[in-house]
C-alpha cells in the first residue's frame, strides 16, 4: 500500500482570455487568490493540499466593451468561472 502525501507549495495561475474583464471573486478561500491587472492572471497560492482534499475558487468576468461592440448580439455578457483542484490519495 502506497503512502499518500500532501501536495505542498501548490499554486495555480489562470490567464484571463482577451475580450474579458475581471469583475471580482465569487469564492476566494482565505483570500488565497488575487487578480493581477497588469498580467491579467488570476493567481492562487493554495499552499498545502492534503490527500482527498479540495481547493475551489471562482471569479466573475464580463465581456469587455470593445469585445461586446465587436460581437453584437451576444446573449450573455457576464460569466462566473469555477475551478476545483482535488488531491487524490494513492492506492
mmCIF file of N, CA, C and O in Angstrom:
data_model
loop_
_atom_site.group_PDB
_atom_site.id
_atom_site.type_symbol
_atom_site.label_atom_id
_atom_site.label_comp_id
_atom_site.label_asym_id
_atom_site.label_seq_id
_atom_site.Cartn_x
_atom_site.Cartn_y
_atom_site.Cartn_z
ATOM 1 N N UNK A 1 0.839 -1.173 0.000
ATOM 2 C CA UNK A 1 0.000 0.000 0.000
ATOM 3 C C UNK A 1 0.888 1.242 0.000
ATOM 4 O O UNK A 1 1.775 1.393 0.824
ATOM 5 N N UNK A 2 0.645 2.138 -0.933
ATOM 6 C CA UNK A 2 1.423 3.369 -1.043
ATOM 7 C C UNK A 2 0.989 4.375 0.010
ATOM 8 O O UNK A 2 -0.165 4.402 0.420
ATOM 9 N N UNK A 3 1.942 5.161 0.447
ATOM 10 C CA UNK A 3 1.650 6.209 1.424
ATOM 11 C C UNK A 3 1.270 7.478 0.665
ATOM 12 O O UNK A 3 1.998 7.933 -0.202
ATOM 13 N N UNK A 4 0.126 8.010 0.996
ATOM 14 C CA UNK A 4 -0.316 9.253 0.341
ATOM 15 C C UNK A 4 0.316 10.437 1.054
ATOM 16 O O UNK A 4 0.380 10.475 2.274
ATOM 17 N N UNK A 5 0.794 11.390 0.285
ATOM 18 C CA UNK A 5 1.398 12.584 0.853
ATOM 19 C C UNK A 5 0.632 13.820 0.395
ATOM 20 O O UNK A 5 0.047 13.824 -0.684
ATOM 21 N N UNK A 6 0.696 14.827 1.200
ATOM 22 C CA UNK A 6 0.061 16.095 0.836
ATOM 23 C C UNK A 6 0.843 16.756 -0.289
ATOM 24 O O UNK A 6 2.052 16.593 -0.412
ATOM 25 N N UNK A 7 0.138 17.504 -1.112
ATOM 26 C CA UNK A 7 0.787 18.352 -2.104
ATOM 27 C C UNK A 7 1.209 19.628 -1.390
ATOM 28 O O UNK A 7 0.434 20.200 -0.623
ATOM 29 N N UNK A 8 2.430 20.076 -1.624
ATOM 30 C CA UNK A 8 2.908 21.278 -0.943
ATOM 31 C C UNK A 8 3.329 22.334 -1.954
ATOM 32 O O UNK A 8 3.628 22.018 -3.111
ATOM 33 N N UNK A 9 3.331 23.567 -1.503
ATOM 34 C CA UNK A 9 3.714 24.706 -2.347
ATOM 35 C C UNK A 9 2.906 24.758 -3.641
ATOM 36 O O UNK A 9 3.420 25.112 -4.697
ATOM 37 N N UNK A 10 1.646 24.400 -3.557
ATOM 38 C CA UNK A 10 0.763 24.340 -4.726
ATOM 39 C C UNK A 10 0.274 25.737 -5.089
ATOM 40 O O UNK A 10 -0.226 26.477 -4.241
ATOM 41 N N UNK A 11 0.451 26.109 -6.352
ATOM 42 C CA UNK A 11 -0.069 27.369 -6.878
ATOM 43 C C UNK A 11 -0.773 27.089 -8.193
ATOM 44 O O UNK A 11 -0.508 26.084 -8.861
ATOM 45 N N UNK A 12 -1.677 27.967 -8.553
ATOM 46 C CA UNK A 12 -2.333 27.860 -9.843
ATOM 47 C C UNK A 12 -2.447 29.252 -10.447
ATOM 48 O O UNK A 12 -2.661 30.233 -9.734
ATOM 49 N N UNK A 13 -2.256 29.327 -11.759
ATOM 50 C CA UNK A 13 -2.383 30.583 -12.487
ATOM 51 C C UNK A 13 -3.364 30.387 -13.630
ATOM 52 O O UNK A 13 -3.240 29.431 -14.393
ATOM 53 N N UNK A 14 -4.328 31.276 -13.733
ATOM 54 C CA UNK A 14 -5.325 31.206 -14.791
ATOM 55 C C UNK A 14 -5.333 32.541 -15.541
ATOM 56 O O UNK A 14 -5.826 33.537 -15.015
ATOM 57 N N UNK A 15 -4.769 32.563 -16.764
ATOM 58 C CA UNK A 15 -4.792 33.815 -17.530
ATOM 59 C C UNK A 15 -6.203 34.132 -18.018
ATOM 60 O O UNK A 15 -6.906 33.254 -18.518
ATOM 61 N N UNK A 16 -6.616 35.365 -17.837
ATOM 62 C CA UNK A 16 -7.933 35.797 -18.298
ATOM 63 C C UNK A 16 -7.882 35.989 -19.813
ATOM 64 O O UNK A 16 -7.027 36.715 -20.321
ATOM 65 N N UNK A 17 -8.759 35.331 -20.557
ATOM 66 C CA UNK A 17 -8.743 35.452 -22.021
ATOM 67 C C UNK A 17 -9.004 36.888 -22.478
ATOM 68 O O UNK A 17 -9.692 37.656 -21.801
ATOM 69 N N UNK A 18 -8.444 37.228 -23.631
ATOM 70 C CA UNK A 18 -8.702 38.533 -24.217
ATOM 71 C C UNK A 18 -10.193 38.712 -24.456
ATOM 72 O O UNK A 18 -10.912 37.753 -24.728
ATOM 73 N N UNK A 19 -10.659 39.911 -24.319
ATOM 74 C CA UNK A 19 -12.078 40.191 -24.518
ATOM 75 C C UNK A 19 -12.897 40.103 -23.245
ATOM 76 O O UNK A 19 -14.086 40.410 -23.242
ATOM 77 N N UNK A 20 -12.271 39.651 -22.138
ATOM 78 C CA UNK A 20 -12.968 39.576 -20.856
ATOM 79 C C UNK A 20 -12.304 40.513 -19.863
ATOM 80 O O UNK A 20 -11.083 40.688 -19.877
ATOM 81 N N UNK A 21 -13.102 41.105 -18.998
ATOM 82 C CA UNK A 21 -12.610 41.943 -17.908
ATOM 83 C C UNK A 21 -12.937 41.259 -16.588
ATOM 84 O O UNK A 21 -14.067 40.791 -16.387
ATOM 85 N N UNK A 22 -11.970 41.199 -15.691
ATOM 86 C CA UNK A 22 -12.176 40.634 -14.356
ATOM 87 C C UNK A 22 -13.134 41.535 -13.582
ATOM 88 O O UNK A 22 -13.011 42.756 -13.619
ATOM 89 N N UNK A 23 -14.101 40.916 -12.883
ATOM 90 C CA UNK A 23 -15.056 41.681 -12.065
ATOM 91 C C UNK A 23 -14.697 41.535 -10.587
ATOM 92 O O UNK A 23 -14.369 42.503 -9.917
ATOM 93 N N UNK A 24 -14.792 40.307 -10.061
ATOM 94 C CA UNK A 24 -14.488 40.051 -8.660
ATOM 95 C C UNK A 24 -14.453 38.548 -8.417
ATOM 96 O O UNK A 24 -14.739 37.762 -9.309
ATOM 97 N N UNK A 25 -14.092 38.175 -7.192
ATOM 98 C CA UNK A 25 -14.105 36.761 -6.813
ATOM 99 C C UNK A 25 -15.474 36.408 -6.239
ATOM 100 O O UNK A 25 -15.998 37.123 -5.395
ATOM 101 N N UNK A 26 -16.033 35.309 -6.704
ATOM 102 C CA UNK A 26 -17.275 34.798 -6.139
ATOM 103 C C UNK A 26 -16.960 33.905 -4.943
ATOM 104 O O UNK A 26 -17.731 33.842 -3.989
ATOM 105 N N UNK A 27 -15.832 33.212 -5.004
ATOM 106 C CA UNK A 27 -15.348 32.381 -3.900
ATOM 107 C C UNK A 27 -13.826 32.469 -3.893
ATOM 108 O O UNK A 27 -13.186 32.220 -4.912
ATOM 109 N N UNK A 28 -13.274 32.839 -2.743
ATOM 110 C CA UNK A 28 -11.833 33.010 -2.608
ATOM 111 C C UNK A 28 -11.435 32.564 -1.208
ATOM 112 O O UNK A 28 -11.293 33.384 -0.300
ATOM 113 N N UNK A 29 -11.248 31.239 -1.021
ATOM 114 C CA UNK A 29 -10.970 30.709 0.314
ATOM 115 C C UNK A 29 -9.742 31.351 0.967
ATOM 116 O O UNK A 29 -8.657 31.359 0.392
ATOM 117 N N UNK A 30 -9.960 31.913 2.137
ATOM 118 C CA UNK A 30 -8.914 32.530 2.938
ATOM 119 C C UNK A 30 -8.138 33.603 2.173
ATOM 120 O O UNK A 30 -6.978 33.883 2.488
ATOM 121 N N UNK A 31 -8.743 34.175 1.133
ATOM 122 C CA UNK A 31 -8.086 35.233 0.373
ATOM 123 C C UNK A 31 -6.826 34.779 -0.345
ATOM 124 O O UNK A 31 -5.924 35.571 -0.590
ATOM 125 N N UNK A 32 -6.749 33.523 -0.716
ATOM 126 C CA UNK A 32 -5.538 32.963 -1.333
ATOM 127 C C UNK A 32 -5.375 33.333 -2.805
ATOM 128 O O UNK A 32 -4.339 33.069 -3.395
ATOM 129 N N UNK A 33 -6.385 33.907 -3.416
ATOM 130 C CA UNK A 33 -6.323 34.230 -4.843
ATOM 131 C C UNK A 33 -6.293 35.744 -5.037
ATOM 132 O O UNK A 33 -6.931 36.487 -4.284
ATOM 133 N N UNK A 34 -5.562 36.178 -6.048
ATOM 134 C CA UNK A 34 -5.506 37.589 -6.417
ATOM 135 C C UNK A 34 -5.564 37.690 -7.936
ATOM 136 O O UNK A 34 -5.164 36.763 -8.640
ATOM 137 N N UNK A 35 -6.055 38.829 -8.408
ATOM 138 C CA UNK A 35 -6.023 39.104 -9.846
ATOM 139 C C UNK A 35 -5.011 40.214 -10.080
ATOM 140 O O UNK A 35 -5.045 41.253 -9.426
ATOM 141 N N UNK A 36 -4.105 40.001 -11.035
ATOM 142 C CA UNK A 36 -3.094 40.994 -11.389
ATOM 143 C C UNK A 36 -3.566 41.716 -12.648
ATOM 144 O O UNK A 36 -3.648 41.101 -13.720
ATOM 145 N N UNK A 37 -3.873 43.007 -12.525
ATOM 146 C CA UNK A 37 -4.366 43.796 -13.658
ATOM 147 C C UNK A 37 -3.353 43.883 -14.796
ATOM 148 O O UNK A 37 -3.728 43.935 -15.968
ATOM 149 N N UNK A 38 -2.084 43.899 -14.465
ATOM 150 C CA UNK A 38 -1.043 44.045 -15.478
ATOM 151 C C UNK A 38 -0.873 42.772 -16.305
ATOM 152 O O UNK A 38 -0.856 42.812 -17.534
ATOM 153 N N UNK A 39 -0.757 41.622 -15.624
ATOM 154 C CA UNK A 39 -0.550 40.352 -16.337
ATOM 155 C C UNK A 39 -1.860 39.691 -16.745
ATOM 156 O O UNK A 39 -1.852 38.760 -17.537
ATOM 157 N N UNK A 40 -2.980 40.150 -16.167
ATOM 158 C CA UNK A 40 -4.315 39.582 -16.418
ATOM 159 C C UNK A 40 -4.381 38.110 -16.010
ATOM 160 O O UNK A 40 -4.989 37.280 -16.660
ATOM 161 N N UNK A 41 -3.723 37.797 -14.893
ATOM 162 C CA UNK A 41 -3.680 36.418 -14.401
ATOM 163 C C UNK A 41 -4.324 36.346 -13.024
ATOM 164 O O UNK A 41 -4.041 37.162 -12.145
ATOM 165 N N UNK A 42 -5.197 35.338 -12.860
ATOM 166 C CA UNK A 42 -5.732 35.001 -11.542
ATOM 167 C C UNK A 42 -4.742 34.007 -10.940
ATOM 168 O O UNK A 42 -4.516 32.931 -11.488
ATOM 169 N N UNK A 43 -4.121 34.393 -9.841
ATOM 170 C CA UNK A 43 -3.103 33.568 -9.188
ATOM 171 C C UNK A 43 -3.628 33.146 -7.825
ATOM 172 O O UNK A 43 -4.098 33.978 -7.051
ATOM 173 N N UNK A 44 -3.544 31.848 -7.543
ATOM 174 C CA UNK A 44 -3.943 31.331 -6.231
ATOM 175 C C UNK A 44 -2.764 30.622 -5.591
ATOM 176 O O UNK A 44 -2.170 29.719 -6.195
ATOM 177 N N UNK A 45 -2.429 31.027 -4.388
ATOM 178 C CA UNK A 45 -1.394 30.370 -3.594
ATOM 179 C C UNK A 45 -2.107 29.380 -2.684
ATOM 180 O O UNK A 45 -2.488 29.718 -1.568
ATOM 181 N N UNK A 46 -2.300 28.179 -3.184
ATOM 182 C CA UNK A 46 -3.070 27.160 -2.457
ATOM 183 C C UNK A 46 -2.303 26.682 -1.234
ATOM 184 O O UNK A 46 -2.882 26.421 -0.193
ATOM 185 N N UNK A 47 -0.996 26.548 -1.358
ATOM 186 C CA UNK A 47 -0.188 26.069 -0.230
ATOM 187 C C UNK A 47 -0.185 24.557 -0.182
ATOM 188 O O UNK A 47 0.216 23.899 -1.134
ATOM 189 N N UNK A 48 -0.660 23.992 0.911
ATOM 190 C CA UNK A 48 -0.676 22.538 1.096
ATOM 191 C C UNK A 48 -2.084 22.006 0.893
ATOM 192 O O UNK A 48 -3.051 22.578 1.389
ATOM 193 N N UNK A 49 -2.167 20.901 0.160
ATOM 194 C CA UNK A 49 -3.452 20.241 -0.081
ATOM 195 C C UNK A 49 -3.303 18.788 0.338
ATOM 196 O O UNK A 49 -2.537 18.023 -0.265
ATOM 197 N N UNK A 50 -4.008 18.425 1.387
ATOM 198 C CA UNK A 50 -3.940 17.066 1.922
ATOM 199 C C UNK A 50 -4.566 16.069 0.945
ATOM 200 O O UNK A 50 -5.383 16.455 0.106
ATOM 201 N N UNK A 51 -4.193 14.792 1.055
ATOM 202 C CA UNK A 51 -4.828 13.778 0.201
ATOM 203 C C UNK A 51 -6.355 13.822 0.354
ATOM 204 O O UNK A 51 -6.866 13.998 1.456
ATOM 205 N N UNK A 52 -7.034 13.710 -0.746
ATOM 206 C CA UNK A 52 -8.503 13.721 -0.817
ATOM 207 C C UNK A 52 -9.115 15.076 -0.452
ATOM 208 O O UNK A 52 -10.323 15.174 -0.260
ATOM 209 N N UNK A 53 -8.303 16.122 -0.358
ATOM 210 C CA UNK A 53 -8.822 17.462 -0.073
ATOM 211 C C UNK A 53 -9.076 18.198 -1.384
ATOM 212 O O UNK A 53 -8.556 17.833 -2.433
ATOM 213 N N UNK A 54 -9.884 19.227 -1.320
ATOM 214 C CA UNK A 54 -10.226 20.024 -2.492
ATOM 215 C C UNK A 54 -10.026 21.502 -2.190
ATOM 216 O O UNK A 54 -10.346 21.966 -1.094
ATOM 217 N N UNK A 55 -9.494 22.224 -3.153
ATOM 218 C CA UNK A 55 -9.420 23.684 -3.092
ATOM 219 C C UNK A 55 -10.243 24.203 -4.263
ATOM 220 O O UNK A 55 -9.993 23.839 -5.411
ATOM 221 N N UNK A 56 -11.228 25.003 -3.987
ATOM 222 C CA UNK A 56 -12.099 25.524 -5.045
ATOM 223 C C UNK A 56 -12.172 27.044 -4.952
ATOM 224 O O UNK A 56 -12.215 27.608 -3.863
ATOM 225 N N UNK A 57 -12.149 27.680 -6.120
ATOM 226 C CA UNK A 57 -12.303 29.130 -6.176
ATOM 227 C C UNK A 57 -13.088 29.475 -7.426
ATOM 228 O O UNK A 57 -13.195 28.682 -8.354
ATOM 229 N N UNK A 58 -13.674 30.644 -7.435
ATOM 230 C CA UNK A 58 -14.392 31.087 -8.631
ATOM 231 C C UNK A 58 -14.324 32.608 -8.706
ATOM 232 O O UNK A 58 -14.174 33.292 -7.691
ATOM 233 N N UNK A 59 -14.406 33.085 -9.935
ATOM 234 C CA UNK A 59 -14.407 34.532 -10.141
ATOM 235 C C UNK A 59 -15.364 34.884 -11.266
ATOM 236 O O UNK A 59 -15.755 34.035 -12.061
ATOM 237 N N UNK A 60 -15.767 36.137 -11.275
ATOM 238 C CA UNK A 60 -16.677 36.625 -12.300
ATOM 239 C C UNK A 60 -15.915 37.499 -13.283
ATOM 240 O O UNK A 60 -15.013 38.245 -12.900
ATOM 241 N N UNK A 61 -16.302 37.382 -14.541
ATOM 242 C CA UNK A 61 -15.719 38.206 -15.601
ATOM 243 C C UNK A 61 -16.838 38.618 -16.537
ATOM 244 O O UNK A 61 -17.868 37.955 -16.619
ATOM 245 N N UNK A 62 -16.624 39.724 -17.233
ATOM 246 C CA UNK A 62 -17.621 40.179 -18.203
ATOM 247 C C UNK A 62 -16.922 40.513 -19.516
ATOM 248 O O UNK A 62 -15.714 40.777 -19.547
ATOM 249 N N UNK A 63 -17.692 40.509 -20.573
ATOM 250 C CA UNK A 63 -17.164 40.856 -21.885
ATOM 251 C C UNK A 63 -16.769 42.330 -21.860
ATOM 252 O O UNK A 63 -17.529 43.171 -21.391
ATOM 253 N N UNK A 64 -15.556 42.608 -22.336
ATOM 254 C CA UNK A 64 -15.090 43.993 -22.354
ATOM 255 C C UNK A 64 -15.939 44.809 -23.320
ATOM 256 O O UNK A 64 -16.586 44.266 -24.225
ATOM 257 N N UNK A 65 -15.942 46.113 -23.136
ATOM 258 C CA UNK A 65 -16.730 46.992 -24.001
ATOM 259 C C UNK A 65 -16.322 46.829 -25.464
ATOM 260 O O UNK A 65 -17.167 46.766 -26.348
ATOM 261 N N UNK A 66 -15.011 46.738 -25.719
ATOM 262 C CA UNK A 66 -14.532 46.602 -27.101
ATOM 263 C C UNK A 66 -14.993 45.283 -27.711
ATOM 264 O O UNK A 66 -15.444 45.245 -28.855
ATOM 265 N N UNK A 67 -14.896 44.199 -26.947
ATOM 266 C CA UNK A 67 -15.311 42.898 -27.463
ATOM 267 C C UNK A 67 -16.828 42.837 -27.638
ATOM 268 O O UNK A 67 -17.330 42.225 -28.571
ATOM 269 N N UNK A 68 -17.554 43.474 -26.747
ATOM 270 C CA UNK A 68 -19.012 43.494 -26.833
ATOM 271 C C UNK A 68 -19.470 44.213 -28.097
ATOM 272 O O UNK A 68 -20.389 43.769 -28.778
ATOM 273 N N UNK A 69 -18.814 45.314 -28.419
ATOM 274 C CA UNK A 69 -19.167 46.066 -29.621
ATOM 275 C C UNK A 69 -18.858 45.254 -30.874
ATOM 276 O O UNK A 69 -19.601 45.302 -31.858
ATOM 277 N N UNK A 70 -17.784 44.470 -30.830
ATOM 278 C CA UNK A 70 -17.393 43.662 -31.992
ATOM 279 C C UNK A 70 -18.282 42.437 -32.162
ATOM 280 O O UNK A 70 -18.410 41.904 -33.260
ATOM 281 N N UNK A 71 -18.899 41.984 -31.082
ATOM 282 C CA UNK A 71 -19.734 40.779 -31.138
ATOM 283 C C UNK A 71 -21.173 41.124 -30.810
ATOM 284 O O UNK A 71 -21.755 40.599 -29.873
ATOM 285 N N UNK A 72 -21.748 42.014 -31.554
ATOM 286 C CA UNK A 72 -23.128 42.412 -31.286
ATOM 287 C C UNK A 72 -24.036 41.200 -31.372
ATOM 288 O O UNK A 72 -23.822 40.289 -32.154
ATOM 289 N N UNK A 73 -25.023 41.161 -30.523
ATOM 290 C CA UNK A 73 -25.948 40.043 -30.486
ATOM 291 C C UNK A 73 -25.538 38.955 -29.510
ATOM 292 O O UNK A 73 -26.176 37.928 -29.413
ATOM 293 N N UNK A 74 -24.452 39.182 -28.767
ATOM 294 C CA UNK A 74 -24.014 38.206 -27.769
ATOM 295 C C UNK A 74 -25.085 38.112 -26.687
ATOM 296 O O UNK A 74 -25.532 39.118 -26.164
ATOM 297 N N UNK A 75 -25.507 36.887 -26.361
ATOM 298 C CA UNK A 75 -26.623 36.726 -25.433
ATOM 299 C C UNK A 75 -26.219 36.877 -23.972
ATOM 300 O O UNK A 75 -27.059 37.119 -23.126
ATOM 301 N N UNK A 76 -24.938 36.716 -23.653
ATOM 302 C CA UNK A 76 -24.514 36.846 -22.267
ATOM 303 C C UNK A 76 -23.243 37.681 -22.216
ATOM 304 O O UNK A 76 -22.328 37.463 -23.000
ATOM 305 N N UNK A 77 -23.202 38.620 -21.306
ATOM 306 C CA UNK A 77 -22.023 39.467 -21.214
ATOM 307 C C UNK A 77 -21.287 39.299 -19.893
ATOM 308 O O UNK A 77 -20.360 40.016 -19.606
ATOM 309 N N UNK A 78 -21.712 38.344 -19.066
ATOM 310 C CA UNK A 78 -21.070 38.136 -17.773
ATOM 311 C C UNK A 78 -21.041 36.646 -17.452
ATOM 312 O O UNK A 78 -22.022 35.954 -17.641
ATOM 313 N N UNK A 79 -19.903 36.167 -16.967
ATOM 314 C CA UNK A 79 -19.748 34.758 -16.632
ATOM 315 C C UNK A 79 -19.128 34.607 -15.261
ATOM 316 O O UNK A 79 -18.415 35.474 -14.786
ATOM 317 N N UNK A 80 -19.367 33.441 -14.661
ATOM 318 C CA UNK A 80 -18.673 33.049 -13.444
ATOM 319 C C UNK A 80 -17.834 31.827 -13.777
ATOM 320 O O UNK A 80 -18.362 30.828 -14.269
ATOM 321 N N UNK A 81 -16.518 31.917 -13.547
ATOM 322 C CA UNK A 81 -15.609 30.809 -13.781
ATOM 323 C C UNK A 81 -15.404 30.089 -12.458
ATOM 324 O O UNK A 81 -15.084 30.717 -11.456
ATOM 325 N N UNK A 82 -15.576 28.760 -12.446
ATOM 326 C CA UNK A 82 -15.398 27.970 -11.221
ATOM 327 C C UNK A 82 -14.304 26.932 -11.457
ATOM 328 O O UNK A 82 -14.298 26.261 -12.473
ATOM 329 N N UNK A 83 -13.427 26.804 -10.479
ATOM 330 C CA UNK A 83 -12.316 25.867 -10.579
ATOM 331 C C UNK A 83 -12.223 25.065 -9.294
ATOM 332 O O UNK A 83 -12.476 25.579 -8.217
ATOM 333 N N UNK A 84 -11.842 23.804 -9.435
ATOM 334 C CA UNK A 84 -11.669 22.951 -8.296
ATOM 335 C C UNK A 84 -10.416 22.105 -8.488
ATOM 336 O O UNK A 84 -10.234 21.512 -9.543
ATOM 337 N N UNK A 85 -9.564 22.071 -7.499
ATOM 338 C CA UNK A 85 -8.353 21.265 -7.520
ATOM 339 C C UNK A 85 -8.524 20.196 -6.462
ATOM 340 O O UNK A 85 -8.796 20.506 -5.298
ATOM 341 N N UNK A 86 -8.387 18.936 -6.841
ATOM 342 C CA UNK A 86 -8.573 17.846 -5.884
ATOM 343 C C UNK A 86 -7.334 16.969 -5.861
ATOM 344 O O UNK A 86 -6.833 16.546 -6.878
ATOM 345 N N UNK A 87 -6.886 16.686 -4.664
ATOM 346 C CA UNK A 87 -5.776 15.765 -4.465
ATOM 347 C C UNK A 87 -6.368 14.392 -4.200
ATOM 348 O O UNK A 87 -7.238 14.230 -3.369
ATOM 349 N N UNK A 88 -5.918 13.392 -4.948
ATOM 350 C CA UNK A 88 -6.413 12.037 -4.712
ATOM 351 C C UNK A 88 -5.324 11.196 -4.081
ATOM 352 O O UNK A 88 -4.148 11.317 -4.422
ATOM 353 N N UNK A 89 -5.711 10.366 -3.161
ATOM 354 C CA UNK A 89 -4.728 9.539 -2.454
ATOM 355 C C UNK A 89 -4.305 8.365 -3.318
ATOM 356 O O UNK A 89 -5.060 7.880 -4.158
ATOM 357 N N UNK A 90 -3.092 7.939 -3.138
ATOM 358 C CA UNK A 90 -2.563 6.782 -3.869
ATOM 359 C C UNK A 90 -3.180 5.505 -3.331
ATOM 360 O O UNK A 90 -3.550 5.419 -2.167
ATOM 361 N N UNK A 91 -3.280 4.523 -4.199
ATOM 362 C CA UNK A 91 -3.858 3.238 -3.753
ATOM 363 C C UNK A 91 -2.819 2.157 -3.800
ATOM 364 O O UNK A 91 -1.845 2.224 -4.480
#
